[in-house]
Amino acid sequence: MGTTPSVSVIIPAYNAAAFVGRTLASLRDQTFTDFEVIVVDDGSKDDTAEVVARCALDDVRVRLIRQPNGGVSAARNRALSEARGRYIANLDSDDMWRPQFLERTVAALEAAGEGAAFAFARSLWIDTEDELLPVAETALPARVGYRELLLRNPVGNGSAMLMRADLVRDIGGYDGDLVRDFGQVEDWQLLLQLSWRGAVVPIDEPLVLYRIMPQSSSHALERTARGALEVIRRCERDGPRLAKPDVWAARSLTLMWLARRAMGQGRRDLALRFAAQAYLANPLWLTLPELREPALKAPLKLSGRLLRRGRDGGARAAGGQAGPEELHERLLGELVGEEAGHDAGGDRGGEGDGGRTNPELFETADGGRNRQSMNQVD
């Protein structure tokens, strides 16, 4: 390739032979053609490299890099170090884009000018056979910024964004330590950090096909919880100043999202624990509209009992002098400590399940409002 491409598409791949060919086929169908593709085979044990190599024979824009297994962030950062484009788009090895994805996102960023950090489009969910899953579609908010990304994360997954390469590099790329220590929430941290540096450009059009895999394990949910709370803690420490109620709401909404996922897996015990922790994490949580969901009635009853017990115990420990914020911070410390205690194992090193689970976990009374919350998580 003699000229510098406008976009570098980076694809981390670990044991992705079943899907990566379809992912690359969706790139060949793009109406915007000025891009390169960098696939990093992260020590796969299947035929991932062979599938990519065959695709590269038909498309000179595709380049394959092989490395020992180092995890998804290491693979992305390796691709980032090789990327030449002005814009970076991450595409997971089992996701796909509709033909207009790059055309629309590039046009949106160009129109927004140098003040924009990234653009993103809406996602649809597909199963392992590429069939659309029946998840309610909802419009994006009129405005998306740091606060909205922290509380709701309408981006939803790492395959939905087109980012300015210079800003991604200024941040340092994807945080591999975060994945190693806390689970796969590096996409969420990166987009939050980008939002500190520039405007977010939403495209209210479903251009991303996000693949839902079989249910993730309870251990993965616990790691996601710990990781998400760590991201929120880092935002409170390093990011633009947020009002305390927003920080509380971010913690509480994150834990309730995990409670819904656990309920969908049949893990009522884990769902109740997440719901109770959500209650403890936000003194103002009864004002949150998500609490009207019928599926949460049982967790909420238990949470109420736990909160009353926590208040009584906290007040006694403080000699009857503990105020709401002091009590909240003490309970939050117990919450984070409990999550750390439950994290008994490490990440497998490759591309984990990233939190991709059955969409039934997200069905809510508001018609699917939470369908795109947080990849992990991916």
mmCIF file of C-alpha atoms in Angstrom:
data_model
loop_
_atom_site.group_PDB
_atom_site.id
_atom_site.type_symbol
_atom_site.label_atom_id
_atom_site.label_comp_id
_atom_site.label_asym_id
_atom_site.label_seq_id
_atom_site.Cartn_x
_atom_site.Cartn_y
_atom_site.Cartn_z
ATOM 1 C CA MET A 1 0.000 0.000 0.000
ATOM 2 C CA GLY A 2 1.690 3.135 -1.189
ATOM 3 C CA THR A 3 -0.557 5.824 0.256
ATOM 4 C CA THR A 4 -1.523 6.489 3.847
ATOM 5 C CA PRO A 5 -5.086 5.288 4.523
ATOM 6 C CA SER A 6 -7.641 7.475 6.259
ATOM 7 C CA VAL A 7 -8.760 4.707 8.617
ATOM 8 C CA SER A 8 -6.965 1.855 10.336
ATOM 9 C CA VAL A 9 -9.288 -0.980 11.343
ATOM 10 C CA ILE A 10 -7.746 -3.036 14.150
ATOM 11 C CA ILE A 11 -8.998 -6.551 14.847
ATOM 12 C CA PRO A 12 -7.731 -8.539 17.845
ATOM 13 C CA ALA A 13 -8.355 -12.230 17.210
ATOM 14 C CA TYR A 14 -8.122 -15.150 19.598
ATOM 15 C CA ASN A 15 -9.541 -18.540 18.536
ATOM 16 C CA ALA A 16 -11.788 -16.671 16.113
ATOM 17 C CA ALA A 17 -11.712 -18.994 13.109
ATOM 18 C CA ALA A 18 -15.477 -19.526 13.223
ATOM 19 C CA PHE A 19 -16.315 -15.839 12.755
ATOM 20 C CA VAL A 20 -13.344 -13.764 11.600
ATOM 21 C CA GLY A 21 -13.959 -14.565 7.929
ATOM 22 C CA ARG A 22 -17.437 -13.054 8.197
ATOM 23 C CA THR A 23 -15.999 -10.042 10.002
ATOM 24 C CA LEU A 24 -13.530 -9.425 7.181
ATOM 25 C CA ALA A 25 -16.247 -9.950 4.561
ATOM 26 C CA SER A 26 -18.212 -7.090 6.134
ATOM 27 C CA LEU A 27 -15.160 -4.878 5.563
ATOM 28 C CA ARG A 28 -14.939 -5.795 1.896
ATOM 29 C CA ASP A 29 -18.529 -4.570 1.539
ATOM 30 C CA GLN A 30 -17.834 -1.087 2.958
ATOM 31 C CA THR A 31 -18.869 1.829 0.743
ATOM 32 C CA PHE A 32 -15.904 3.807 2.137
ATOM 33 C CA THR A 33 -12.767 2.110 0.852
ATOM 34 C CA ASP A 34 -9.800 4.196 2.066
ATOM 35 C CA PHE A 35 -8.785 1.966 4.968
ATOM 36 C CA GLU A 36 -6.304 -0.666 6.068
ATOM 37 C CA VAL A 37 -7.034 -3.721 8.208
ATOM 38 C CA ILE A 38 -4.610 -4.985 10.848
ATOM 39 C CA VAL A 39 -5.506 -8.358 12.342
ATOM 40 C CA VAL A 40 -3.468 -9.470 15.346
ATOM 41 C CA ASP A 41 -3.690 -13.208 15.962
ATOM 42 C CA ASP A 42 -3.164 -13.323 19.716
ATOM 43 C CA GLY A 43 -1.749 -16.824 20.029
ATOM 44 C CA SER A 44 -4.822 -18.627 18.718
ATOM 45 C CA LYS A 45 -4.952 -22.414 19.007
ATOM 46 C CA ASP A 46 -7.349 -22.830 16.088
ATOM 47 C CA ASP A 47 -7.151 -21.856 12.402
ATOM 48 C CA THR A 48 -7.629 -18.112 12.904
ATOM 49 C CA ALA A 49 -4.362 -17.176 11.174
ATOM 50 C CA GLU A 50 -5.085 -19.416 8.195
ATOM 51 C CA VAL A 51 -8.559 -17.915 7.716
ATOM 52 C CA VAL A 52 -7.158 -14.376 7.831
ATOM 53 C CA ALA A 53 -4.299 -15.256 5.475
ATOM 54 C CA ARG A 54 -6.765 -16.588 2.899
ATOM 55 C CA CYS A 55 -8.814 -13.391 3.141
ATOM 56 C CA ALA A 56 -5.649 -11.308 2.710
ATOM 57 C CA LEU A 57 -4.993 -13.009 -0.629
ATOM 58 C CA ASP A 58 -8.187 -11.400 -1.945
ATOM 59 C CA ASP A 59 -7.744 -8.004 -0.273
ATOM 60 C CA VAL A 60 -4.352 -6.290 -0.133
ATOM 61 C CA ARG A 61 -5.610 -3.956 2.604
ATOM 62 C CA VAL A 62 -5.611 -6.839 5.105
ATOM 63 C CA ARG A 63 -2.429 -7.459 7.089
ATOM 64 C CA LEU A 64 -1.901 -10.315 9.565
ATOM 65 C CA ILE A 65 0.346 -10.052 12.618
ATOM 66 C CA ARG A 66 0.934 -13.074 14.848
ATOM 67 C CA GLN A 67 2.110 -12.862 18.444
ATOM 68 C CA PRO A 68 2.110 -14.996 21.601
ATOM 69 C CA ASN A 69 -1.040 -14.723 23.645
ATOM 70 C CA GLY A 70 -1.050 -11.487 25.624
ATOM 71 C CA GLY A 71 -4.723 -10.611 25.933
ATOM 72 C CA VAL A 72 -7.088 -8.421 23.986
ATOM 73 C CA SER A 73 -5.575 -5.090 25.064
ATOM 74 C CA ALA A 74 -2.063 -6.178 24.110
ATOM 75 C CA ALA A 75 -3.346 -7.280 20.699
ATOM 76 C CA ARG A 76 -5.149 -3.996 20.137
ATOM 77 C CA ASN A 77 -2.125 -1.978 21.202
ATOM 78 C CA ARG A 78 0.124 -3.971 18.868
ATOM 79 C CA ALA A 79 -2.229 -3.157 15.997
ATOM 80 C CA LEU A 80 -2.347 0.470 17.116
ATOM 81 C CA SER A 81 1.457 0.661 16.964
ATOM 82 C CA GLU A 82 1.315 -0.484 13.328
ATOM 83 C CA ALA A 83 -1.647 1.681 12.303
ATOM 84 C CA ARG A 84 -1.127 4.499 9.787
ATOM 85 C CA GLY A 85 -4.603 5.989 9.566
ATOM 86 C CA ARG A 86 -5.834 9.293 10.918
ATOM 87 C CA TYR A 87 -8.747 7.449 12.468
ATOM 88 C CA ILE A 88 -8.843 4.177 14.398
ATOM 89 C CA ALA A 89 -11.740 1.747 14.431
ATOM 90 C CA ASN A 90 -11.667 -1.349 16.606
ATOM 91 C CA LEU A 91 -13.693 -4.272 15.286
ATOM 92 C CA ASP A 92 -13.952 -7.389 17.410
ATOM 93 C CA SER A 93 -13.273 -10.588 15.514
ATOM 94 C CA ASP A 94 -16.852 -11.860 15.769
ATOM 95 C CA ASP A 95 -18.692 -8.590 15.068
ATOM 96 C CA MET A 96 -19.595 -7.070 11.708
ATOM 97 C CA TRP A 97 -20.384 -3.675 10.219
ATOM 98 C CA ARG A 98 -23.111 -2.773 7.812
ATOM 99 C CA PRO A 99 -21.766 -1.392 4.500
ATOM 100 C CA GLN A 100 -22.228 2.285 5.427
ATOM 101 C CA PHE A 101 -20.480 2.177 8.821
ATOM 102 C CA LEU A 102 -17.162 3.722 7.799
ATOM 103 C CA GLU A 103 -18.762 6.142 5.342
ATOM 104 C CA ARG A 104 -21.131 7.522 7.986
ATOM 105 C CA THR A 105 -18.652 7.680 10.870
ATOM 106 C CA VAL A 106 -15.873 9.271 8.820
ATOM 107 C CA ALA A 107 -18.296 11.877 7.461
ATOM 108 C CA ALA A 108 -19.567 12.614 10.978
ATOM 109 C CA LEU A 109 -16.078 13.171 12.385
ATOM 110 C CA GLU A 110 -14.995 15.267 9.419
ATOM 111 C CA ALA A 111 -18.093 17.444 9.779
ATOM 112 C CA ALA A 112 -17.534 17.861 13.526
ATOM 113 C CA GLY A 113 -13.973 19.112 13.031
ATOM 114 C CA GLU A 114 -10.920 18.919 15.280
ATOM 115 C CA GLY A 115 -13.000 19.340 18.418
ATOM 116 C CA ALA A 116 -14.458 15.836 18.084
ATOM 117 C CA ALA A 117 -12.874 12.794 19.744
ATOM 118 C CA PHE A 118 -14.946 9.936 18.358
ATOM 119 C CA ALA A 119 -18.156 9.051 16.566
ATOM 120 C CA PHE A 120 -20.300 6.005 17.163
ATOM 121 C CA ALA A 121 -23.347 4.322 15.667
ATOM 122 C CA ARG A 122 -26.110 2.207 17.142
ATOM 123 C CA SER A 123 -25.747 -1.565 17.353
ATOM 124 C CA LEU A 124 -28.035 -4.448 16.527
ATOM 125 C CA TRP A 125 -27.554 -7.866 18.085
ATOM 126 C CA ILE A 126 -26.988 -11.034 16.081
ATOM 127 C CA ASP A 127 -26.674 -14.682 17.047
ATOM 128 C CA THR A 128 -24.024 -17.167 16.006
ATOM 129 C CA GLU A 129 -25.847 -17.695 12.684
ATOM 130 C CA ASP A 130 -25.889 -13.952 11.876
ATOM 131 C CA GLU A 131 -29.635 -13.737 12.533
ATOM 132 C CA LEU A 132 -30.910 -10.520 14.115
ATOM 133 C CA LEU A 133 -32.077 -10.969 17.680
ATOM 134 C CA PRO A 134 -35.422 -9.477 18.746
ATOM 135 C CA VAL A 135 -34.164 -6.659 20.936
ATOM 136 C CA ALA A 136 -36.073 -3.380 21.030
ATOM 137 C CA GLU A 137 -34.417 -0.506 19.185
ATOM 138 C CA THR A 138 -34.202 2.853 20.922
ATOM 139 C CA ALA A 139 -33.036 6.229 19.680
ATOM 140 C CA LEU A 140 -29.786 7.681 20.945
ATOM 141 C CA PRO A 141 -29.853 10.669 23.294
ATOM 142 C CA ALA A 142 -29.764 14.056 21.581
ATOM 143 C CA ARG A 143 -26.542 14.825 23.426
ATOM 144 C CA VAL A 144 -23.861 12.351 24.455
ATOM 145 C CA GLY A 145 -20.957 13.463 26.604
ATOM 146 C CA TYR A 146 -18.863 12.340 29.537
ATOM 147 C CA ARG A 147 -21.755 12.232 32.000
ATOM 148 C CA GLU A 148 -24.005 10.205 29.679
ATOM 149 C CA LEU A 149 -21.195 7.762 28.903
ATOM 150 C CA LEU A 150 -20.522 7.227 32.595
ATOM 151 C CA LEU A 151 -24.147 6.780 33.633
ATOM 152 C CA ARG A 152 -25.661 5.022 30.601
ATOM 153 C CA ASN A 153 -22.956 4.264 28.040
ATOM 154 C CA PRO A 154 -25.107 4.350 24.894
ATOM 155 C CA VAL A 155 -22.039 3.311 22.859
ATOM 156 C CA GLY A 156 -22.416 -0.174 24.258
ATOM 157 C CA ASN A 157 -19.454 -1.988 22.684
ATOM 158 C CA GLY A 158 -15.979 -1.392 21.300
ATOM 159 C CA SER A 159 -16.929 -2.178 17.693
ATOM 160 C CA ALA A 160 -19.262 0.823 17.422
ATOM 161 C CA MET A 161 -16.685 3.649 17.425
ATOM 162 C CA LEU A 162 -14.440 5.548 15.023
ATOM 163 C CA MET A 163 -11.766 7.406 17.016
ATOM 164 C CA ARG A 164 -9.112 10.019 16.359
ATOM 165 C CA ALA A 165 -5.820 8.137 16.299
ATOM 166 C CA ASP A 166 -3.807 10.978 17.859
ATOM 167 C CA LEU A 167 -6.072 11.096 20.906
ATOM 168 C CA VAL A 168 -6.020 7.321 21.361
ATOM 169 C CA ARG A 169 -2.221 7.430 21.337
ATOM 170 C CA ASP A 170 -2.127 10.406 23.725
ATOM 171 C CA ILE A 171 -4.125 8.313 26.194
ATOM 172 C CA GLY A 172 -1.726 5.412 25.779
ATOM 173 C CA GLY A 173 -4.068 3.046 23.989
ATOM 174 C CA TYR A 174 -5.912 0.283 25.777
ATOM 175 C CA ASP A 175 -5.102 -0.350 29.436
ATOM 176 C CA GLY A 176 -3.803 -3.907 29.670
ATOM 177 C CA ASP A 177 -3.349 -3.690 33.445
ATOM 178 C CA LEU A 178 -7.051 -2.938 33.822
ATOM 179 C CA VAL A 179 -7.955 -6.151 31.979
ATOM 180 C CA ARG A 180 -5.449 -8.219 33.931
ATOM 181 C CA ASP A 181 -6.520 -6.953 37.336
ATOM 182 C CA PHE A 182 -10.211 -6.214 36.901
ATOM 183 C CA GLY A 183 -11.666 -7.850 33.770
ATOM 184 C CA GLN A 184 -12.596 -6.567 30.345
ATOM 185 C CA VAL A 185 -13.831 -3.013 30.818
ATOM 186 C CA GLU A 186 -11.027 -1.327 28.866
ATOM 187 C CA ASP A 187 -13.359 -0.206 26.055
ATOM 188 C CA TRP A 188 -15.463 1.749 28.528
ATOM 189 C CA GLN A 189 -12.434 3.381 30.144
ATOM 190 C CA LEU A 190 -11.013 4.399 26.757
ATOM 191 C CA LEU A 191 -14.189 6.040 25.494
ATOM 192 C CA LEU A 192 -14.591 7.902 28.792
ATOM 193 C CA GLN A 193 -11.016 9.184 28.523
ATOM 194 C CA LEU A 194 -11.654 10.246 24.925
ATOM 195 C CA SER A 195 -14.736 12.173 26.028
ATOM 196 C CA TRP A 196 -12.511 14.237 28.355
ATOM 197 C CA ARG A 197 -10.551 15.384 25.306
ATOM 198 C CA GLY A 198 -13.198 16.123 22.719
ATOM 199 C CA ALA A 199 -16.802 15.970 21.620
ATOM 200 C CA VAL A 200 -18.706 12.727 21.108
ATOM 201 C CA VAL A 201 -20.631 12.446 17.833
ATOM 202 C CA PRO A 202 -23.598 10.029 17.958
ATOM 203 C CA ILE A 203 -25.025 8.597 14.730
ATOM 204 C CA ASP A 204 -28.593 7.458 15.297
ATOM 205 C CA GLU A 205 -28.457 4.664 12.747
ATOM 206 C CA PRO A 206 -27.922 0.908 13.368
ATOM 207 C CA LEU A 207 -24.663 0.192 11.560
ATOM 208 C CA VAL A 208 -23.008 -2.329 13.894
ATOM 209 C CA LEU A 209 -23.854 -6.033 14.196
ATOM 210 C CA TYR A 210 -22.804 -7.101 17.671
ATOM 211 C CA ARG A 211 -22.659 -10.850 18.168
ATOM 212 C CA ILE A 212 -24.210 -12.360 21.290
ATOM 213 C CA MET A 213 -22.436 -15.488 22.457
ATOM 214 C CA PRO A 214 -23.534 -18.138 24.986
ATOM 215 C CA GLN A 215 -23.913 -16.965 28.551
ATOM 216 C CA SER A 216 -20.865 -15.799 30.432
ATOM 217 C CA SER A 217 -19.936 -17.286 33.795
ATOM 218 C CA SER A 218 -20.813 -15.907 37.203
ATOM 219 C CA HIS A 219 -17.110 -15.380 37.814
ATOM 220 C CA ALA A 220 -16.968 -13.186 34.702
ATOM 221 C CA LEU A 221 -19.837 -11.086 36.067
ATOM 222 C CA GLU A 222 -18.037 -10.602 39.358
ATOM 223 C CA ARG A 223 -14.870 -9.518 37.559
ATOM 224 C CA THR A 224 -16.893 -7.128 35.419
ATOM 225 C CA ALA A 225 -18.426 -5.612 38.549
ATOM 226 C CA ARG A 226 -15.040 -5.080 40.123
ATOM 227 C CA GLY A 227 -13.640 -3.632 36.902
ATOM 228 C CA ALA A 228 -16.550 -1.283 36.318
ATOM 229 C CA LEU A 229 -16.313 0.089 39.847
ATOM 230 C CA GLU A 230 -12.590 0.638 39.313
ATOM 231 C CA VAL A 231 -13.266 2.589 36.099
ATOM 232 C CA ILE A 232 -15.739 4.809 37.961
ATOM 233 C CA ARG A 233 -13.193 5.328 40.756
ATOM 234 C CA ARG A 234 -10.546 6.376 38.214
ATOM 235 C CA CYS A 235 -12.970 8.771 36.558
ATOM 236 C CA GLU A 236 -13.741 10.362 39.913
ATOM 237 C CA ARG A 237 -10.001 10.676 40.608
ATOM 238 C CA ASP A 238 -8.668 11.719 37.194
ATOM 239 C CA GLY A 239 -11.558 12.991 35.092
ATOM 240 C CA PRO A 240 -13.571 16.209 34.963
ATOM 241 C CA ARG A 241 -15.332 16.988 38.199
ATOM 242 C CA LEU A 242 -18.677 15.257 38.669
ATOM 243 C CA ALA A 243 -21.394 15.958 41.183
ATOM 244 C CA LYS A 244 -21.553 13.351 43.956
ATOM 245 C CA PRO A 245 -25.060 12.196 42.918
ATOM 246 C CA ASP A 246 -23.724 11.414 39.434
ATOM 247 C CA VAL A 247 -20.914 9.276 40.847
ATOM 248 C CA TRP A 248 -23.364 7.462 43.113
ATOM 249 C CA ALA A 249 -25.763 6.926 40.216
ATOM 250 C CA ALA A 250 -22.991 5.534 38.005
ATOM 251 C CA ARG A 251 -22.084 2.936 40.633
ATOM 252 C CA SER A 252 -25.680 2.027 41.340
ATOM 253 C CA LEU A 253 -26.775 1.766 37.699
ATOM 254 C CA THR A 254 -23.742 -0.373 36.886
ATOM 255 C CA LEU A 255 -24.514 -2.816 39.683
ATOM 256 C CA MET A 256 -28.208 -2.992 38.767
ATOM 257 C CA TRP A 257 -27.227 -3.759 35.173
ATOM 258 C CA LEU A 258 -25.153 -6.652 36.497
ATOM 259 C CA ALA A 259 -28.060 -7.757 38.702
ATOM 260 C CA ARG A 260 -30.266 -8.033 35.623
ATOM 261 C CA ARG A 261 -27.636 -10.115 33.859
ATOM 262 C CA ALA A 262 -27.267 -12.434 36.849
ATOM 263 C CA MET A 263 -31.052 -12.886 37.070
ATOM 264 C CA GLY A 264 -31.099 -13.798 33.387
ATOM 265 C CA GLN A 265 -28.498 -16.494 34.061
ATOM 266 C CA GLY A 266 -30.602 -17.931 36.853
ATOM 267 C CA ARG A 267 -28.081 -16.750 39.467
ATOM 268 C CA ARG A 268 -30.589 -15.243 41.884
ATOM 269 C CA ASP A 269 -28.049 -15.223 44.712
ATOM 270 C CA LEU A 270 -25.610 -13.160 42.685
ATOM 271 C CA ALA A 271 -28.389 -10.882 41.427
ATOM 272 C CA LEU A 272 -29.499 -10.189 44.995
ATOM 273 C CA ARG A 273 -25.952 -9.376 46.039
ATOM 274 C CA PHE A 274 -25.465 -6.960 43.134
ATOM 275 C CA ALA A 275 -28.828 -5.331 43.854
ATOM 276 C CA ALA A 276 -28.010 -4.939 47.527
ATOM 277 C CA GLN A 277 -24.657 -3.393 46.656
ATOM 278 C CA ALA A 278 -26.374 -1.029 44.237
ATOM 279 C CA TYR A 279 -28.663 0.079 47.043
ATOM 280 C CA LEU A 280 -25.691 0.721 49.317
ATOM 281 C CA ALA A 281 -23.772 2.562 46.594
ATOM 282 C CA ASN A 282 -26.281 5.384 46.137
ATOM 283 C CA PRO A 283 -28.064 7.239 48.954
ATOM 284 C CA LEU A 284 -30.402 8.726 46.330
ATOM 285 C CA TRP A 285 -31.070 5.532 44.437
ATOM 286 C CA LEU A 286 -34.841 5.486 44.962
ATOM 287 C CA THR A 287 -34.998 8.347 42.445
ATOM 288 C CA LEU A 288 -33.586 6.159 39.637
ATOM 289 C CA PRO A 289 -36.190 5.233 36.968
ATOM 290 C CA GLU A 290 -34.565 1.811 36.443
ATOM 291 C CA LEU A 291 -35.935 0.697 39.800
ATOM 292 C CA ARG A 292 -39.450 0.506 38.358
ATOM 293 C CA GLU A 293 -38.558 -2.654 36.436
ATOM 294 C CA PRO A 294 -40.781 -5.584 37.550
ATOM 295 C CA ALA A 295 -37.869 -8.041 37.360
ATOM 296 C CA LEU A 296 -36.126 -6.175 40.169
ATOM 297 C CA LYS A 297 -38.859 -6.405 42.828
ATOM 298 C CA ALA A 298 -37.274 -9.329 44.675
ATOM 299 C CA PRO A 299 -33.741 -7.907 44.676
ATOM 300 C CA LEU A 300 -35.051 -4.547 45.837
ATOM 301 C CA LYS A 301 -36.857 -6.018 48.841
ATOM 302 C CA LEU A 302 -33.691 -7.727 50.004
ATOM 303 C CA SER A 303 -31.652 -4.625 49.274
ATOM 304 C CA GLY A 304 -33.949 -2.559 51.469
ATOM 305 C CA ARG A 305 -33.467 -4.901 54.389
ATOM 306 C CA LEU A 306 -29.696 -4.898 53.897
ATOM 307 C CA LEU A 307 -29.560 -1.120 53.671
ATOM 308 C CA ARG A 308 -31.519 -0.691 56.905
ATOM 309 C CA ARG A 309 -29.209 -3.150 58.605
ATOM 310 C CA GLY A 310 -26.169 -1.335 57.173
ATOM 311 C CA ARG A 311 -27.420 2.047 58.345
ATOM 312 C CA ASP A 312 -28.029 0.772 61.857
ATOM 313 C CA GLY A 313 -24.627 -0.914 62.011
ATOM 314 C CA GLY A 314 -22.835 2.082 60.521
ATOM 315 C CA ALA A 315 -24.423 4.498 62.960
ATOM 316 C CA ARG A 316 -23.505 2.294 65.903
ATOM 317 C CA ALA A 317 -19.903 2.018 64.670
ATOM 318 C CA ALA A 318 -19.679 5.795 64.479
ATOM 319 C CA GLY A 319 -21.160 6.313 67.921
ATOM 320 C CA GLY A 320 -24.415 7.486 66.396
ATOM 321 C CA GLN A 321 -22.666 10.330 64.549
ATOM 322 C CA ALA A 322 -22.333 8.946 60.977
ATOM 323 C CA GLY A 323 -23.819 11.259 58.345
ATOM 324 C CA PRO A 324 -25.282 10.037 55.030
ATOM 325 C CA GLU A 325 -22.162 10.707 52.955
ATOM 326 C CA GLU A 326 -19.782 9.244 55.529
ATOM 327 C CA LEU A 327 -21.961 6.154 55.856
ATOM 328 C CA HIS A 328 -22.174 5.873 52.091
ATOM 329 C CA GLU A 329 -18.392 5.954 51.672
ATOM 330 C CA ARG A 330 -17.930 3.346 54.414
ATOM 331 C CA LEU A 331 -20.466 1.019 52.816
ATOM 332 C CA LEU A 332 -18.929 1.580 49.394
ATOM 333 C CA GLY A 333 -15.541 0.554 50.753
ATOM 334 C CA GLU A 334 -17.085 -2.682 52.013
ATOM 335 C CA LEU A 335 -18.708 -3.183 48.610
ATOM 336 C CA VAL A 336 -15.422 -2.863 46.700
ATOM 337 C CA GLY A 337 -13.647 -5.033 49.232
ATOM 338 C CA GLU A 338 -16.243 -7.757 48.828
ATOM 339 C CA GLU A 339 -15.848 -7.689 45.048
ATOM 340 C CA ALA A 340 -12.075 -8.050 45.442
ATOM 341 C CA GLY A 341 -12.601 -10.976 47.792
ATOM 342 C CA HIS A 342 -14.784 -12.765 45.282
ATOM 343 C CA ASP A 343 -12.200 -12.368 42.500
ATOM 344 C CA ALA A 344 -10.359 -15.627 43.061
ATOM 345 C CA GLY A 345 -8.907 -16.164 39.608
ATOM 346 C CA GLY A 346 -7.259 -14.384 36.697
ATOM 347 C CA ASP A 347 -8.259 -13.676 33.146
ATOM 348 C CA ARG A 348 -7.548 -16.448 30.673
ATOM 349 C CA GLY A 349 -5.330 -14.084 28.696
ATOM 350 C CA GLY A 350 -7.084 -14.209 25.357
ATOM 351 C CA GLU A 351 -10.286 -12.604 24.181
ATOM 352 C CA GLY A 352 -12.682 -13.542 26.952
ATOM 353 C CA ASP A 353 -16.424 -13.611 26.646
ATOM 354 C CA GLY A 354 -16.403 -9.823 27.081
ATOM 355 C CA GLY A 355 -19.781 -10.005 28.747
ATOM 356 C CA ARG A 356 -21.593 -11.115 25.587
ATOM 357 C CA THR A 357 -24.713 -12.840 26.847
ATOM 358 C CA ASN A 358 -28.237 -13.696 25.874
ATOM 359 C CA PRO A 359 -30.367 -10.597 25.194
ATOM 360 C CA GLU A 360 -33.085 -11.929 27.481
ATOM 361 C CA LEU A 361 -30.914 -10.684 30.316
ATOM 362 C CA PHE A 362 -31.623 -7.110 29.291
ATOM 363 C CA GLU A 363 -35.388 -7.166 28.729
ATOM 364 C CA THR A 364 -36.850 -4.374 30.808
ATOM 365 C CA ALA A 365 -40.130 -2.644 31.394
ATOM 366 C CA ASP A 366 -39.015 0.333 29.325
ATOM 367 C CA GLY A 367 -38.779 -1.714 26.130
ATOM 368 C CA GLY A 368 -35.056 -2.380 26.075
ATOM 369 C CA ARG A 369 -33.582 0.931 27.193
ATOM 370 C CA ASN A 370 -30.565 -0.840 28.661
ATOM 371 C CA ARG A 371 -29.803 -3.073 25.721
ATOM 372 C CA GLN A 372 -26.481 -1.421 24.898
ATOM 373 C CA SER A 373 -25.073 -0.730 28.325
ATOM 374 C CA MET A 374 -21.330 -1.310 28.779
ATOM 375 C CA ASN A 375 -19.576 -4.096 26.790
ATOM 376 C CA GLN A 376 -17.580 -5.472 29.148
ATOM 377 C CA VAL A 377 -16.838 -5.684 29.059
ATOM 378 C CA ASP A 378 -16.243 -6.903 26.221
#
